[in-house]
mmCIF file of C-alpha atoms and ligand atoms in Angstrom:
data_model
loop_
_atom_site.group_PDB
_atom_site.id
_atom_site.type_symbol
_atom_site.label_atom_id
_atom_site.label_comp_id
_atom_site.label_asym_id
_atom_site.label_seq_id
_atom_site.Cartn_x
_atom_site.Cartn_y
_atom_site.Cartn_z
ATOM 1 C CA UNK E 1 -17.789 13.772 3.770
ATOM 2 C CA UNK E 2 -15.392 11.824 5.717
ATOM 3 C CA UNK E 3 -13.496 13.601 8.840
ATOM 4 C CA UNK E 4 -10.091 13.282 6.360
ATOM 5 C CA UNK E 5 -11.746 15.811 3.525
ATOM 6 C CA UNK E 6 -13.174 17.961 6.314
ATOM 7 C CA UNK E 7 -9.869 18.032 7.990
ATOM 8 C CA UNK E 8 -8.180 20.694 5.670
ATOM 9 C CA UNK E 9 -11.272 23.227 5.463
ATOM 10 C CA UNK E 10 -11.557 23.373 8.970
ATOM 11 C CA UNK E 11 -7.384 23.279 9.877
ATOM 12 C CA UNK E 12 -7.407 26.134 7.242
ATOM 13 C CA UNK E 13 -10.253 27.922 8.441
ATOM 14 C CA UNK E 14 -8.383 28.035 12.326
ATOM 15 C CA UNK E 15 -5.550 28.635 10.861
ATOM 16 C CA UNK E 16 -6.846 32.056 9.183
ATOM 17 C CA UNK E 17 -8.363 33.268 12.832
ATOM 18 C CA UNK E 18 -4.579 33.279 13.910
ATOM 19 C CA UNK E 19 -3.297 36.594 13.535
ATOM 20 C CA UNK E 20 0.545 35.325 13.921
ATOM 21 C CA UNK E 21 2.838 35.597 10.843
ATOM 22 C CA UNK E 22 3.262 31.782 11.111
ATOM 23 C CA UNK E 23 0.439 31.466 10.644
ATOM 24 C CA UNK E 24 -0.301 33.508 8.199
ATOM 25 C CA UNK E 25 2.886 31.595 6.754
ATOM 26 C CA UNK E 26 1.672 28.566 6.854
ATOM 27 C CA UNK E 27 -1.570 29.508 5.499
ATOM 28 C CA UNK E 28 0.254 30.934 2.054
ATOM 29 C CA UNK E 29 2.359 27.877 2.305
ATOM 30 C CA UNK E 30 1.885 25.827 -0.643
ATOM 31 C CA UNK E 31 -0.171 22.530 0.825
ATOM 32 C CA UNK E 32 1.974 19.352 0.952
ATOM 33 C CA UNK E 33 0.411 15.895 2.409
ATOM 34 C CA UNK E 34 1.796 12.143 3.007
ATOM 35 C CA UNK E 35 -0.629 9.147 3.550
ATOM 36 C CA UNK E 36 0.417 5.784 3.764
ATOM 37 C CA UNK E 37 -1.189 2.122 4.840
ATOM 38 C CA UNK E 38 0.174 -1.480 5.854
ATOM 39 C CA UNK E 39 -2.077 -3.557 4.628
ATOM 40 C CA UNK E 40 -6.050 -3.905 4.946
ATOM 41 C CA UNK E 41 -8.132 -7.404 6.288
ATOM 42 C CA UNK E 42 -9.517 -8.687 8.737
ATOM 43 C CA UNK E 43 -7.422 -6.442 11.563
ATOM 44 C CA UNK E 44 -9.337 -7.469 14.555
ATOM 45 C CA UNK E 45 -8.856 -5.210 17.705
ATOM 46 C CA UNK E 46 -9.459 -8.525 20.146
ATOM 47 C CA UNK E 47 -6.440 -9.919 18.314
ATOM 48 C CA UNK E 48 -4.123 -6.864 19.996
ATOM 49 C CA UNK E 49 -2.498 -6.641 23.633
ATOM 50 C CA UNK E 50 -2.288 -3.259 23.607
ATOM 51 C CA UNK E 51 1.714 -3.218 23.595
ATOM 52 C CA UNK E 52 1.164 -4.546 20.202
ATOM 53 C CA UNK E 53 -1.210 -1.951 19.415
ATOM 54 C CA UNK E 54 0.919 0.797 20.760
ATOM 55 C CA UNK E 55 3.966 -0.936 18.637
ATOM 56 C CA UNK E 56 1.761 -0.598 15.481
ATOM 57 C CA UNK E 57 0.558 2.690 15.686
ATOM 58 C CA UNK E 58 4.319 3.407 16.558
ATOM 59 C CA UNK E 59 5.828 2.319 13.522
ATOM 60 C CA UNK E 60 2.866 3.880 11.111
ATOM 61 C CA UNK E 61 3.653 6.975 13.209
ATOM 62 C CA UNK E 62 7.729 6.580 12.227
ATOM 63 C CA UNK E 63 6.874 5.952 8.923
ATOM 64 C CA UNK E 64 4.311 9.166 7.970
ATOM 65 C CA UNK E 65 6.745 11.200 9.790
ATOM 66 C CA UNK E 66 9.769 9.621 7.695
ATOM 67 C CA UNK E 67 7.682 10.488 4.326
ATOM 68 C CA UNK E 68 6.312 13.732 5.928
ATOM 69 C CA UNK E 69 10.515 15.370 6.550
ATOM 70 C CA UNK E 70 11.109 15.196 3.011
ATOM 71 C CA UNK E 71 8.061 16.874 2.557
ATOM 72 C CA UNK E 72 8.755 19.239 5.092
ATOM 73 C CA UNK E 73 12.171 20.328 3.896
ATOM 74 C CA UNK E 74 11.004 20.703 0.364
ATOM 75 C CA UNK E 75 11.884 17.183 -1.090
ATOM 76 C CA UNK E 76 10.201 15.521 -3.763
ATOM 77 C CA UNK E 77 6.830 13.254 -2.955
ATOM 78 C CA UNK E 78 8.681 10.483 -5.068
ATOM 79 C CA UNK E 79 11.693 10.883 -2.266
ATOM 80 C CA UNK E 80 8.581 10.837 0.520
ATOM 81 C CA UNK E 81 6.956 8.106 -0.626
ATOM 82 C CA UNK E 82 10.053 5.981 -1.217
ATOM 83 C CA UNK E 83 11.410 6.758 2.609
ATOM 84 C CA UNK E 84 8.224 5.948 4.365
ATOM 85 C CA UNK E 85 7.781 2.773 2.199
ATOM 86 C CA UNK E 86 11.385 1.554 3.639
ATOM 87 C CA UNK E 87 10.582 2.345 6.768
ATOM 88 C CA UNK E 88 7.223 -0.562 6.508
ATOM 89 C CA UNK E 89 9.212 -2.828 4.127
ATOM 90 C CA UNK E 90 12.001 -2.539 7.074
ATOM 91 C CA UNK E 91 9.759 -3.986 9.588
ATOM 92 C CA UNK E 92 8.298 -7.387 10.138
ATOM 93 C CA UNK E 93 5.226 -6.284 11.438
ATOM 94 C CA UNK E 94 3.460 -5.588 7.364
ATOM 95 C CA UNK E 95 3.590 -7.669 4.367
ATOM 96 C CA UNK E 96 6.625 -6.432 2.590
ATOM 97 C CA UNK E 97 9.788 -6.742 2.687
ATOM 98 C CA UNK E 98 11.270 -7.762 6.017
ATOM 99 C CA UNK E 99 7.586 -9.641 7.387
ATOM 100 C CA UNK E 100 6.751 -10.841 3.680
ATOM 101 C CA UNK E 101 4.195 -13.188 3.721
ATOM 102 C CA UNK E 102 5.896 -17.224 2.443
ATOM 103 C CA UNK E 103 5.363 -18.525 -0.872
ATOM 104 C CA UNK E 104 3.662 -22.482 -1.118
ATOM 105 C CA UNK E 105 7.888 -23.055 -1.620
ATOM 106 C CA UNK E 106 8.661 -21.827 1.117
ATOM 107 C CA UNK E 107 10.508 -18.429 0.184
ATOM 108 C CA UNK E 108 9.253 -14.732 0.004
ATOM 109 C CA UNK E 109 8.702 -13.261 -3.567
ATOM 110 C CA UNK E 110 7.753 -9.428 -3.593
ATOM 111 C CA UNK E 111 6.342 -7.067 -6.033
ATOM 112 C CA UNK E 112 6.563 -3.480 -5.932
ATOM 113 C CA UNK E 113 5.973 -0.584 -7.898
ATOM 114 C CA UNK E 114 6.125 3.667 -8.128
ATOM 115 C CA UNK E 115 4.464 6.288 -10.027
ATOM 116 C CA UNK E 116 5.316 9.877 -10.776
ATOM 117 C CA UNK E 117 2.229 11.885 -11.193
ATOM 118 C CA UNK E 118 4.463 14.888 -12.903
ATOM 119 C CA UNK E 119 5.114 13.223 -15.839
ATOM 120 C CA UNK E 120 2.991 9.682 -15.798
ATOM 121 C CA UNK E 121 6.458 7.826 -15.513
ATOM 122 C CA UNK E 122 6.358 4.238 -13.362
ATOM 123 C CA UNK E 123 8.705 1.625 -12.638
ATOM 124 C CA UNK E 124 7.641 -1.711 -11.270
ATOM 125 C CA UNK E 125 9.463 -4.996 -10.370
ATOM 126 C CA UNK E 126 7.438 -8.336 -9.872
ATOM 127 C CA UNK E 127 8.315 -11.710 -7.993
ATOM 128 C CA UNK E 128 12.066 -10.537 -6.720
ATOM 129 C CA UNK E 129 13.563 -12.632 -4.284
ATOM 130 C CA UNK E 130 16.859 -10.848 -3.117
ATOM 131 C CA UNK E 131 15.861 -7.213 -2.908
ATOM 132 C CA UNK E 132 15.823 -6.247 0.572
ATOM 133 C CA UNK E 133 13.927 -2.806 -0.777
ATOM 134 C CA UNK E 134 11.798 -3.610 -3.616
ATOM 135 C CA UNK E 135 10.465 -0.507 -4.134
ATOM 136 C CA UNK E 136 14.282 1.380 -4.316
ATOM 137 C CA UNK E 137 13.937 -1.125 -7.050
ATOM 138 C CA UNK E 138 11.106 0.007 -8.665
ATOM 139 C CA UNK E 139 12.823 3.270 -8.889
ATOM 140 C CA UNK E 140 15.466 2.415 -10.346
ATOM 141 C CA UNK E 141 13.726 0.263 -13.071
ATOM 142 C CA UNK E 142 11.432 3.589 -14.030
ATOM 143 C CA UNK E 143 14.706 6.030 -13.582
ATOM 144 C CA UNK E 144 17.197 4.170 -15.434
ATOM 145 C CA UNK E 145 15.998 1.615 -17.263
ATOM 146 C CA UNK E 146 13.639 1.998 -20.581
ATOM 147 C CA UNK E 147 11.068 -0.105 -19.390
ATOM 148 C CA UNK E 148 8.436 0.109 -16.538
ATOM 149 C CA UNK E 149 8.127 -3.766 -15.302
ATOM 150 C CA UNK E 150 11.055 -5.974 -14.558
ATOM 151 C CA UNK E 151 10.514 -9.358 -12.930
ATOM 152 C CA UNK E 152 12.233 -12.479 -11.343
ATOM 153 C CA UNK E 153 15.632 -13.370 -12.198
ATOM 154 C CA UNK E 154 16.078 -10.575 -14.886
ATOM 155 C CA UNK E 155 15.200 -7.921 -12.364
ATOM 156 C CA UNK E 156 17.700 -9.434 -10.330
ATOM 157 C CA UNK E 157 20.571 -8.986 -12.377
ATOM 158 C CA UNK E 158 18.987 -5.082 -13.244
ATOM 159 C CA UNK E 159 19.322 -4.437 -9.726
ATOM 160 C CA UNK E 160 23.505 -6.076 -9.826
ATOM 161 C CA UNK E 161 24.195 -3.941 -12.657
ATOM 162 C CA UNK E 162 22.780 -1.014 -10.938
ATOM 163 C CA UNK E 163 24.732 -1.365 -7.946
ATOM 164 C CA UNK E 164 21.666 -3.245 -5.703
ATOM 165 C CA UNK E 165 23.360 -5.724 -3.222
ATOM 166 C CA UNK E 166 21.780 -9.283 -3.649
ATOM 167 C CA UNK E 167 20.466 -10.490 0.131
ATOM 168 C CA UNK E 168 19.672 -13.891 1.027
ATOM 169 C CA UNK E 169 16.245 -14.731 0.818
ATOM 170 C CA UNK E 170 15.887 -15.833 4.670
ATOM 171 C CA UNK E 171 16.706 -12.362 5.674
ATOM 172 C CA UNK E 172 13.006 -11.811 4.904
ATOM 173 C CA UNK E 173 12.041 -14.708 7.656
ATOM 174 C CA UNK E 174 9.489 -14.589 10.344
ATOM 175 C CA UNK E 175 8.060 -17.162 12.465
ATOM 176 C CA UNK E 176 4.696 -15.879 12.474
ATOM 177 C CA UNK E 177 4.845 -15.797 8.680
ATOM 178 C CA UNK E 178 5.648 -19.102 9.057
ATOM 179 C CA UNK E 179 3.093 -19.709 11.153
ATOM 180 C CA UNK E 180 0.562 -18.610 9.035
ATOM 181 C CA UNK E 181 1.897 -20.042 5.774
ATOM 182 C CA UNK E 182 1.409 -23.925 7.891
ATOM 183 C CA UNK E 183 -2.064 -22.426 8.200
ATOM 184 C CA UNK E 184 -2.895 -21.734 5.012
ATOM 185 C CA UNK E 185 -1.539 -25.329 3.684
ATOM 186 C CA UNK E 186 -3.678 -27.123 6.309
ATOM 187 C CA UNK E 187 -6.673 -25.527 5.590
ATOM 188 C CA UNK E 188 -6.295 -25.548 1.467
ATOM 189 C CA UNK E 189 -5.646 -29.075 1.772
ATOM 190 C CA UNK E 190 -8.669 -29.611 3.864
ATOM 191 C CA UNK E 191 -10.591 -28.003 1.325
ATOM 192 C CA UNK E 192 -9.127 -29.569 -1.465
ATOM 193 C CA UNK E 193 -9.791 -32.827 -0.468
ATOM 194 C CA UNK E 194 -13.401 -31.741 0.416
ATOM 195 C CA UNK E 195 -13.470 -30.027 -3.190
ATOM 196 C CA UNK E 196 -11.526 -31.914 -5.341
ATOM 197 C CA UNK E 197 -10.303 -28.734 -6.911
ATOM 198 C CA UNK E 198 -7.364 -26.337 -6.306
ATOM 199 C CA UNK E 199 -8.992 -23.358 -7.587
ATOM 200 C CA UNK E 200 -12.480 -24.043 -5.275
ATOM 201 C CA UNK E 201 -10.094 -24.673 -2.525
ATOM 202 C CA UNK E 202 -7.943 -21.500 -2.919
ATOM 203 C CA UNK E 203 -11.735 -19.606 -3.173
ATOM 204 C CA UNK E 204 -12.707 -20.873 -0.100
ATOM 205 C CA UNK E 205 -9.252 -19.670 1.784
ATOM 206 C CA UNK E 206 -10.162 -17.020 4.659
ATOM 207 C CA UNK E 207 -9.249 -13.216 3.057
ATOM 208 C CA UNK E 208 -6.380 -12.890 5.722
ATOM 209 C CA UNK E 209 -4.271 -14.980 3.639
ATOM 210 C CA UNK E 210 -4.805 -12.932 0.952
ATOM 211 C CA UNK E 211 -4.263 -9.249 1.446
ATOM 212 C CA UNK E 212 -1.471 -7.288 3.453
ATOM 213 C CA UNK E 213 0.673 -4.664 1.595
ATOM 214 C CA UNK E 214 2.258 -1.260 2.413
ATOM 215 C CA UNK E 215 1.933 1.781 0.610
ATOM 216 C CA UNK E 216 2.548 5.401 0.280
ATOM 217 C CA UNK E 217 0.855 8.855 -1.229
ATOM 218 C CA UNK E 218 2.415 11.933 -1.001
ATOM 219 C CA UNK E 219 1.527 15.718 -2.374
ATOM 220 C CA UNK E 220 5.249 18.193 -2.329
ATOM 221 C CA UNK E 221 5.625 21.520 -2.379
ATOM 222 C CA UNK E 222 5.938 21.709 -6.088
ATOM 223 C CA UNK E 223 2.404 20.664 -6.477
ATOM 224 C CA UNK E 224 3.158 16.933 -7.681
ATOM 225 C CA UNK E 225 2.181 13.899 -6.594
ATOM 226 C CA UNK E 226 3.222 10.376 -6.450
ATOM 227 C CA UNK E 227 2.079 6.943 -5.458
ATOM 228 C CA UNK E 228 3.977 3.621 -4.630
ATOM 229 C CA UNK E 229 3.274 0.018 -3.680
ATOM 230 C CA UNK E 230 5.252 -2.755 -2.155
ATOM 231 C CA UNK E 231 4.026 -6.489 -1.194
ATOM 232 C CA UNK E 232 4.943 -10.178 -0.265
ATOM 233 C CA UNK E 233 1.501 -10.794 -1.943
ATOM 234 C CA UNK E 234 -0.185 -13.706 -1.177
ATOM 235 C CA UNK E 235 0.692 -16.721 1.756
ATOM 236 C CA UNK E 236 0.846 -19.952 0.119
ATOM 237 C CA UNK E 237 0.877 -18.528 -3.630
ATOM 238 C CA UNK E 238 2.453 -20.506 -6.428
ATOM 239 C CA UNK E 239 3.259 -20.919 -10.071
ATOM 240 C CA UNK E 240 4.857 -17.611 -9.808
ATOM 241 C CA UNK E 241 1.692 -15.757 -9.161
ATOM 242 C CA UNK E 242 1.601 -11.948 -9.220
ATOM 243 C CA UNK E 243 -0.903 -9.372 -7.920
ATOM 244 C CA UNK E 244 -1.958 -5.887 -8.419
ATOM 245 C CA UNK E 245 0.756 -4.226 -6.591
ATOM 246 C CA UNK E 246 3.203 -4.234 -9.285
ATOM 247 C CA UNK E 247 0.467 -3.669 -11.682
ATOM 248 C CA UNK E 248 0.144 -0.072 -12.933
ATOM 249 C CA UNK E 249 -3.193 1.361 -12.929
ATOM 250 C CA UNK E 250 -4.478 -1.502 -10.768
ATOM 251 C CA UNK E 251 -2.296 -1.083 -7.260
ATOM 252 C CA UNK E 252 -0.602 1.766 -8.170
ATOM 253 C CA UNK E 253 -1.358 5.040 -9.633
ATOM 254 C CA UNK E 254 -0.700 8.827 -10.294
ATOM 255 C CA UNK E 255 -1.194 11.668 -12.138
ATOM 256 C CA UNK E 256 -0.925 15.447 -11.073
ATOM 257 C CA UNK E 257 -4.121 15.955 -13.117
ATOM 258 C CA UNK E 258 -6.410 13.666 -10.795
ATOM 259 C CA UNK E 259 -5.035 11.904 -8.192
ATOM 260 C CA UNK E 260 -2.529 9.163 -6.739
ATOM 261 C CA UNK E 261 -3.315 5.732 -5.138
ATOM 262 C CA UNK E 262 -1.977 3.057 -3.106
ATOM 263 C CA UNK E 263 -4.387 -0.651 -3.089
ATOM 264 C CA UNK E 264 -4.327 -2.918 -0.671
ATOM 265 C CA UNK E 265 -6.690 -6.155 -1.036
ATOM 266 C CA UNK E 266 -7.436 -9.409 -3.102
ATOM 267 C CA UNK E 267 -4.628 -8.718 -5.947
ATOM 268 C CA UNK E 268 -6.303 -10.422 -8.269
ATOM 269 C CA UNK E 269 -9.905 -8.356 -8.250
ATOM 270 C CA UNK E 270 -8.112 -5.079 -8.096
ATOM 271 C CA UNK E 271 -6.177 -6.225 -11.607
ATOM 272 C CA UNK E 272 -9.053 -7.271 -13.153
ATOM 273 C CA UNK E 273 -11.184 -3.437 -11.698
ATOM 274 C CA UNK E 274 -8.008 -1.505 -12.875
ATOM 275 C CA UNK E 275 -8.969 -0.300 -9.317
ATOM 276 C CA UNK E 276 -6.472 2.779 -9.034
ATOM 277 C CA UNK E 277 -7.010 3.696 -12.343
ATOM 278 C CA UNK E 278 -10.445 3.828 -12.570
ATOM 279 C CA UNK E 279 -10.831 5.667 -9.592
ATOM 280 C CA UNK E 280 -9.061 8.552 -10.936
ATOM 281 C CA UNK E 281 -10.673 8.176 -14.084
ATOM 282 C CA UNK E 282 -13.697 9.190 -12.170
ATOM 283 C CA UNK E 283 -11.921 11.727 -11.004
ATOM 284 C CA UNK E 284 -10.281 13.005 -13.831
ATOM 285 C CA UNK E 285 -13.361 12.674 -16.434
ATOM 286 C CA UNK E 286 -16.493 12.487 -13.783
ATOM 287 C CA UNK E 287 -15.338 15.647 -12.026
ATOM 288 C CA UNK E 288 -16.016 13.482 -8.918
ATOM 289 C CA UNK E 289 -13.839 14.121 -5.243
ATOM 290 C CA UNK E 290 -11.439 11.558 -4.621
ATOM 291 C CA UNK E 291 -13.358 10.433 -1.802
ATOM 292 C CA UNK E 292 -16.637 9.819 -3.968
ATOM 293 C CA UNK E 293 -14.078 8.426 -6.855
ATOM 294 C CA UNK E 294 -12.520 5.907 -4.093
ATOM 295 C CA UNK E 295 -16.027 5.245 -2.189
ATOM 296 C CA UNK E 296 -17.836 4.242 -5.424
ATOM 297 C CA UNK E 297 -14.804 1.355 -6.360
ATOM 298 C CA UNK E 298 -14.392 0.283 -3.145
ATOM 299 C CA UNK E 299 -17.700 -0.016 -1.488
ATOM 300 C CA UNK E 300 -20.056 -0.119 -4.912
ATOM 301 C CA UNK E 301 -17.493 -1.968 -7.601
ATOM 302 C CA UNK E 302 -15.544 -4.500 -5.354
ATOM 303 C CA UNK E 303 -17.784 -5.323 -2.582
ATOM 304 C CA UNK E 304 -20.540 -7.191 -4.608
ATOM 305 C CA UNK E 305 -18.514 -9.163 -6.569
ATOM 306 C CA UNK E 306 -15.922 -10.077 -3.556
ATOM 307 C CA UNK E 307 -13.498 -7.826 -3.560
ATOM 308 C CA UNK E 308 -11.840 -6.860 -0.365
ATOM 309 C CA UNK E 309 -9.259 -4.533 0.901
ATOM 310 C CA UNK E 310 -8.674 -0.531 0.636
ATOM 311 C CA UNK E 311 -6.556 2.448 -0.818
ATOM 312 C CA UNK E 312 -4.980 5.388 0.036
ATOM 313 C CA UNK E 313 -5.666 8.625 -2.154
ATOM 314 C CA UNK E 314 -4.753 11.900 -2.393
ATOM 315 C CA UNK E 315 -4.548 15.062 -4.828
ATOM 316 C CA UNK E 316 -2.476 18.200 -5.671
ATOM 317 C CA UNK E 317 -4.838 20.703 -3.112
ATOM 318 C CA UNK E 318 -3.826 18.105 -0.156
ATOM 319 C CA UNK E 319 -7.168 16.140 0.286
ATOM 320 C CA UNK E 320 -6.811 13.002 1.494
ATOM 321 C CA UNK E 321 -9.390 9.884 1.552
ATOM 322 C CA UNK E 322 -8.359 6.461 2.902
ATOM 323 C CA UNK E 323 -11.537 3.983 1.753
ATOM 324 C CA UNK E 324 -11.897 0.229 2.811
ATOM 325 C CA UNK E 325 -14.294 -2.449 3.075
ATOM 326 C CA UNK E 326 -12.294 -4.840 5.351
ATOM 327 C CA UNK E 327 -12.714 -4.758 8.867
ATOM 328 C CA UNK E 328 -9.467 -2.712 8.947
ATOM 329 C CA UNK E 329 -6.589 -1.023 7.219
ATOM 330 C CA UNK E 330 -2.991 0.174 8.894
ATOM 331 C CA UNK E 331 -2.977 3.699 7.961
ATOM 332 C CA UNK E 332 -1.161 7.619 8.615
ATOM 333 C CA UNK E 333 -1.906 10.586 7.111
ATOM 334 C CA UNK E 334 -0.150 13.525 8.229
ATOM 335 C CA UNK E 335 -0.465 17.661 6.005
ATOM 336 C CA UNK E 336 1.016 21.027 6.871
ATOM 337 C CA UNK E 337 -1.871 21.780 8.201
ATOM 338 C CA UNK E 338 -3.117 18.670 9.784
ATOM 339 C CA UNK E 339 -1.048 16.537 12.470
ATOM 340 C CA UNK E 340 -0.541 12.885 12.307
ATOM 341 C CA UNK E 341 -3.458 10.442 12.310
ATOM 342 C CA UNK E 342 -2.884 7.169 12.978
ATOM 343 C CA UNK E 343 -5.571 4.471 12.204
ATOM 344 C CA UNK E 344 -6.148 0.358 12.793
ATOM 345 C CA UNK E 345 -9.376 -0.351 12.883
ATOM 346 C CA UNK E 346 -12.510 0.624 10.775
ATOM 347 C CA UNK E 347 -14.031 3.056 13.728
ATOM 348 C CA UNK E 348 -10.680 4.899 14.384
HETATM 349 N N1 LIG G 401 -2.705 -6.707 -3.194
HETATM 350 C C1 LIG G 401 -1.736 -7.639 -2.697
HETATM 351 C C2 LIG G 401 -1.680 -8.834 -3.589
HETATM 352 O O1 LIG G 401 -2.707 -9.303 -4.017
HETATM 353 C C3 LIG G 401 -2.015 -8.060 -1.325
HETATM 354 C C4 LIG G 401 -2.545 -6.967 -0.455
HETATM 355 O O2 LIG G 401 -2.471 -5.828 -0.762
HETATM 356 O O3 LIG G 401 -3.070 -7.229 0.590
HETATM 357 O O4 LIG G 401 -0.598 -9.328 -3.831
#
């Protein structure tokens, strides 16, 4: 059992010594939980001063404690997920939004996506280019619009007729994006020429170009829960090329009746696992704990056959479990009866 499932018996177990009525309050209260990540790879601590540390653990901080005040104040875990999502997708530092990773053109083209685990509804939008909150949009597609996935241009002109202001594309620049998007092209062309072949070459590119996400769980007072997911995807992609975050039931999931999940990793294994699905399929059918459920994908599904990266779960009695097999994984949990965590690294 990892210290995140412990956490609640033993918070509720000190909470009962305390004789106070708040605690005894709190202890009646119903339980209500946020956990959220930025993005798992290779997150090497050697690679951190530590003001850029401290600035990182800052803004995961910010945004658990953004999700966390709706919570608090009796909000909806939709709302919670949705305002700690905007605060990541706000800054450059993670791969969505503001900080999306560049395209092989040159621009930033996000996919994002919600579930409501009350009722099993989801709205998604996939490869939008002028949405400076995709996930607002992803919202809006599964609150007012008859479908769940929207994408491209016709998302785009969703979002106009639902009152979503257009932004420029560059207002999603950053130079060490940019950076890292020269990167990638120098090294795929090095391999392609050493290859022959686009696909071997795009293989053999180094898993940091390939994962980096932000997401959000959150358990309300009401008892539901709700997941969301929102991504540049991939540096250098092309042809359009979508991942699992915008994918229901492979980077986003939730249900009251099991459990809700956040990925983050290689887009294109956790479509092809139906990764957050089928770990509350174990759940749901298996009887398992979310944290065997998410253990047994991530560490005995994905890691043989190459699949990198993490999720975030959590279900309607609070418990959380945060699972990755990359060296790290941005992450914040905070509960009403547990206080922030913040986490970078895989022994944090
Ligand atoms: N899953 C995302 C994608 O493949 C990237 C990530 O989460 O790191 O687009």
């Amino acid at each position: 059992m990892s210290k995140y499932n412990i956490s609640l018996s033993v918070s509720l177990a000190a909470i009962m010594m305390m004789s106070s009525t708040a605690a005894l309050a709190q202890a009646t209260e119903r339980p209500f939980a946020i956990a959220i990540h930025g993005g798992a790879g290779t997150i090497k601590k050697e690679k951190f001063t530590p003001e850029r540390e401290k600035a990182y653990r800052a803004k995961l901080a910010e945004a658990v404690e953004a999700g966390y005040s709706v919570l608090d104040k009796g909000g909806a875990s939709l709302d919670a997920v949705t305002a700690a999502i905007n605060v990541l997708e706000n800054s450059p530092f993670f791969n969505a939004g503001k900080g999306a990773v560049y395209t092989h053109n040159e621009t930033h083209e996000m996919d994002a996506s919600i579930m409501d685990g009350k009722n099993r509804q989801a709205g998604a939008v996939a490869g939008v280019k002028h949405i400076e909150n995709p996930i607002n949009l992803a919202r809006l597609v599964m609150e007012e619009s008859v479908h769940v996935m929207l994408s491209g241009d016709g998302a785009e002109e969703f979002a106009s007729q639902q009152g979503v202001a257009l932004v420029d594309n560059t207002i999603f620049d950053t130079e060490g994006r940019y950076k890292s998007l020269l990167r990638a092209k120098a090294k795929m062309k090095k391999a392609e020429d050493e290859l022959k072949d686009y696909q071997a070459a795009h293989q053999a590119l180094a898993t940091e170009y390939k994962v980096g996400t932000v997401g959000a769980v959150a358990l309300d007072k009401m008892g539901n829960i709700a997941a969301g997911t929102s991504t540049g995807g991939m540096t250098n992609k092309r042809f359009g090329r979508i991942g699992d975050s915008p994918v229901i039931g492979a980077g986003t999931f939730a249900e009251n009746e099991s459990c809700a999940v956040s990925a983050t990793g290689h887009g294109e294994y956790f479509i092809r696992y139906n990764v957050a699905a089928d770990i509350c399929a174990r759940v749901k059918y298996q009887g398992k704990s979310i944290e065997q459920a998410g253990n047994e994908v991530i560490h005995d599904v994905l890691m043989p056959v190459g699949g990198t990266g993490g999720v975030i779960i959590i279900d309607t009695k609070g418990n959380i479990s945060l699972p990755f097999n990359t060296k790290g994984m941005y992450r914040a949990t905070k509960s009403n009866i547990s206080p922030t965590y913040v986490g970078i690294f895989k022994d944090d």
